[in-house]
Amino acid sequence: MTSITDEFINKIESYGFKAGIISIKHIEEIQTDIAKINKEYKDVNTSIGKYLKAFDYNSIKEFSKAASIIVIAVPQPMNRIYFTLGGKKRPVIMPPMYLLNSSIELEEKHKKISEVTLIIENILSDRNLKVKKINLPCKLIASRSGLAEYGKNNICYINNESSFYWMGVYISDMPCEKDSWQKSKVMDICEKCNLCSKNCPTGAISNDRFLIRASKCVTLQNESEKDFPIWLNIKSHNSIIGCIRCQIVCPINRNQIKAIEDLVEFDEKETRMILTKVPLSELSDITYKKLELINFVEYYDLLARNLNVLIGKYIN
């Protein structure tokens, strides 16, 4: 007889998603894992402390019948966006994940995340079960559930297939009939491979420790609202948000690199308005919808800064 968890995973996979499920009883161990990282690496709190503090462990107490933690992985290709400057189209890459990226406060209003959540809700409602989206450490839970393994670059690789996934965590009253809790692992291929560290533009990936030096990571700088630090070389930038350098050279991602999805094109007028930080309220409806399509309405303030370092040299 098929278990409830197996039935759920089978239905999730019919949508092209992947899932890992662990018992809610492991929540304290998850908190302990995070605390150990904070203690072992003194620079963690300074560089990514705000992300760690945002993890929501209290909502689990409010969901009194919660029995399982579910991590969902949704495949996401790299995306290409075209901006026009100097009469020429300038292609810009956006790494996987960012189309579904959102602040915790606005997740419920995010169209694509809401679609994923609705799918999960509908699957579980057939069993009269409930589910709640929650902010918990996705990568840690994915690795602990056996859904993913870490790369040397600290990115999670789903079932050794690729790192081109967005992940979300949910809690549910679904019984955890098959608890897949295990130790986190680094992929075997990483032991003799240094391609990601060699290709990291800032040396954030090193061989003397597992955790990357987040303060050096281009991704962290690109996501921060602060001005770029003086030490960050303009040539280090390669994406409109985040960084793709370590993922594009990874052998595990070899089959996904060419699967780039073209999203939208901004004309010369639109591009110059973005670069000069024209307020959202003054943009046309068409331009606004394009920004929605590339998921840059919430992060519009970052767009002009990041785009300037990529194509600003073409401004006449």
JSON list of C-alpha atoms in Angstrom, two decimals, residues 79-94 238-241 262-276 283 287 290-296 299-300 302-312 314-315:
[
{"chain": "A", "resi": 79, "resn": "ASN", "atom": "CA", "xyz": [17.01, 33.56, -17.97]},
{"chain": "A", "resi": 80, "resn": "ARG", "atom": "CA", "xyz": [18.14, 36.17, -20.45]},
{"chain": "A", "resi": 81, "resn": "ILE", "atom": "CA", "xyz": [16.83, 39.72, -20.50]},
{"chain": "A", "resi": 82, "resn": "TYR", "atom": "CA", "xyz": [17.56, 42.19, -23.30]},
{"chain": "A", "resi": 83, "resn": "PHE", "atom": "CA", "xyz": [18.17, 45.87, -22.65]},
{"chain": "A", "resi": 84, "resn": "THR", "atom": "CA", "xyz": [18.72, 48.32, -25.51]},
{"chain": "A", "resi": 85, "resn": "LEU", "atom": "CA", "xyz": [21.44, 50.93, -25.28]},
{"chain": "A", "resi": 86, "resn": "GLY", "atom": "CA", "xyz": [23.34, 52.76, -27.99]},
{"chain": "A", "resi": 87, "resn": "GLY", "atom": "CA", "xyz": [20.98, 51.27, -30.56]},
{"chain": "A", "resi": 88, "resn": "LYS", "atom": "CA", "xyz": [22.00, 47.70, -29.73]},
{"chain": "A", "resi": 89, "resn": "LYS", "atom": "CA", "xyz": [20.38, 44.95, -27.71]},
{"chain": "A", "resi": 90, "resn": "ARG", "atom": "CA", "xyz": [22.48, 44.06, -24.68]},
{"chain": "A", "resi": 91, "resn": "PRO", "atom": "CA", "xyz": [21.75, 40.57, -23.29]},
{"chain": "A", "resi": 92, "resn": "VAL", "atom": "CA", "xyz": [21.95, 40.19, -19.52]},
{"chain": "A", "resi": 93, "resn": "ILE", "atom": "CA", "xyz": [21.79, 36.90, -17.63]},
{"chain": "A", "resi": 94, "resn": "MET", "atom": "CA", "xyz": [19.65, 36.22, -14.57]},
{"chain": "A", "resi": 238, "resn": "ASN", "atom": "CA", "xyz": [28.21, 38.85, -14.52]},
{"chain": "A", "resi": 239, "resn": "SER", "atom": "CA", "xyz": [24.47, 38.78, -13.78]},
{"chain": "A", "resi": 240, "resn": "ILE", "atom": "CA", "xyz": [21.66, 41.26, -13.25]},
{"chain": "A", "resi": 241, "resn": "ILE", "atom": "CA", "xyz": [21.29, 39.79, -9.76]},
{"chain": "A", "resi": 262, "resn": "ASP", "atom": "CA", "xyz": [14.57, 34.56, -23.11]},
{"chain": "A", "resi": 263, "resn": "LEU", "atom": "CA", "xyz": [12.17, 36.60, -21.00]},
{"chain": "A", "resi": 264, "resn": "VAL", "atom": "CA", "xyz": [11.64, 40.11, -22.30]},
{"chain": "A", "resi": 265, "resn": "GLU", "atom": "CA", "xyz": [13.21, 43.03, -24.14]},
{"chain": "A", "resi": 266, "resn": "PHE", "atom": "CA", "xyz": [13.41, 46.64, -22.95]},
{"chain": "A", "resi": 267, "resn": "ASP", "atom": "CA", "xyz": [13.72, 49.29, -25.65]},
{"chain": "A", "resi": 268, "resn": "GLU", "atom": "CA", "xyz": [16.18, 52.21, -25.55]},
{"chain": "A", "resi": 269, "resn": "LYS", "atom": "CA", "xyz": [13.78, 54.57, -23.78]},
{"chain": "A", "resi": 270, "resn": "GLU", "atom": "CA", "xyz": [12.85, 52.00, -21.14]},
{"chain": "A", "resi": 271, "resn": "THR", "atom": "CA", "xyz": [16.47, 51.05, -20.54]},
{"chain": "A", "resi": 272, "resn": "ARG", "atom": "CA", "xyz": [17.57, 54.64, -20.03]},
{"chain": "A", "resi": 273, "resn": "MET", "atom": "CA", "xyz": [14.66, 55.28, -17.66]},
{"chain": "A", "resi": 274, "resn": "ILE", "atom": "CA", "xyz": [15.72, 52.30, -15.57]},
{"chain": "A", "resi": 275, "resn": "LEU", "atom": "CA", "xyz": [19.38, 53.32, -15.58]},
{"chain": "A", "resi": 276, "resn": "THR", "atom": "CA", "xyz": [18.47, 56.84, -14.45]},
{"chain": "A", "resi": 283, "resn": "LEU", "atom": "CA", "xyz": [6.92, 54.19, -15.81]},
{"chain": "A", "resi": 287, "resn": "THR", "atom": "CA", "xyz": [7.30, 48.79, -18.77]},
{"chain": "A", "resi": 290, "resn": "LYS", "atom": "CA", "xyz": [7.90, 43.83, -18.05]},
{"chain": "A", "resi": 291, "resn": "LEU", "atom": "CA", "xyz": [9.47, 44.46, -14.65]},
{"chain": "A", "resi": 292, "resn": "GLU", "atom": "CA", "xyz": [6.85, 42.20, -13.09]},
{"chain": "A", "resi": 293, "resn": "LEU", "atom": "CA", "xyz": [7.71, 39.50, -15.61]},
{"chain": "A", "resi": 294, "resn": "ILE", "atom": "CA", "xyz": [11.38, 39.53, -14.62]},
{"chain": "A", "resi": 295, "resn": "ASN", "atom": "CA", "xyz": [10.45, 39.85, -10.91]},
{"chain": "A", "resi": 296, "resn": "PHE", "atom": "CA", "xyz": [12.12, 43.22, -10.40]},
{"chain": "A", "resi": 299, "resn": "TYR", "atom": "CA", "xyz": [13.84, 44.92, -6.12]},
{"chain": "A", "resi": 300, "resn": "TYR", "atom": "CA", "xyz": [13.60, 47.82, -8.55]},
{"chain": "A", "resi": 302, "resn": "LEU", "atom": "CA", "xyz": [18.74, 47.32, -7.15]},
{"chain": "A", "resi": 303, "resn": "LEU", "atom": "CA", "xyz": [18.10, 47.13, -10.88]},
{"chain": "A", "resi": 304, "resn": "ALA", "atom": "CA", "xyz": [19.63, 50.45, -11.94]},
{"chain": "A", "resi": 305, "resn": "ARG", "atom": "CA", "xyz": [22.75, 49.93, -9.84]},
{"chain": "A", "resi": 306, "resn": "ASN", "atom": "CA", "xyz": [23.33, 46.34, -11.02]},
{"chain": "A", "resi": 307, "resn": "LEU", "atom": "CA", "xyz": [22.48, 47.09, -14.63]},
{"chain": "A", "resi": 308, "resn": "ASN", "atom": "CA", "xyz": [24.84, 50.06, -14.71]},
{"chain": "A", "resi": 309, "resn": "VAL", "atom": "CA", "xyz": [27.88, 47.91, -13.92]},
{"chain": "A", "resi": 310, "resn": "LEU", "atom": "CA", "xyz": [26.90, 45.49, -16.70]},
{"chain": "A", "resi": 311, "resn": "ILE", "atom": "CA", "xyz": [25.98, 47.82, -19.55]},
{"chain": "A", "resi": 312, "resn": "GLY", "atom": "CA", "xyz": [26.54, 51.36, -18.24]},
{"chain": "A", "resi": 314, "resn": "TYR", "atom": "CA", "xyz": [27.56, 51.81, -23.41]},
{"chain": "A", "resi": 315, "resn": "ILE", "atom": "CA", "xyz": [25.83, 55.03, -22.34]}
]
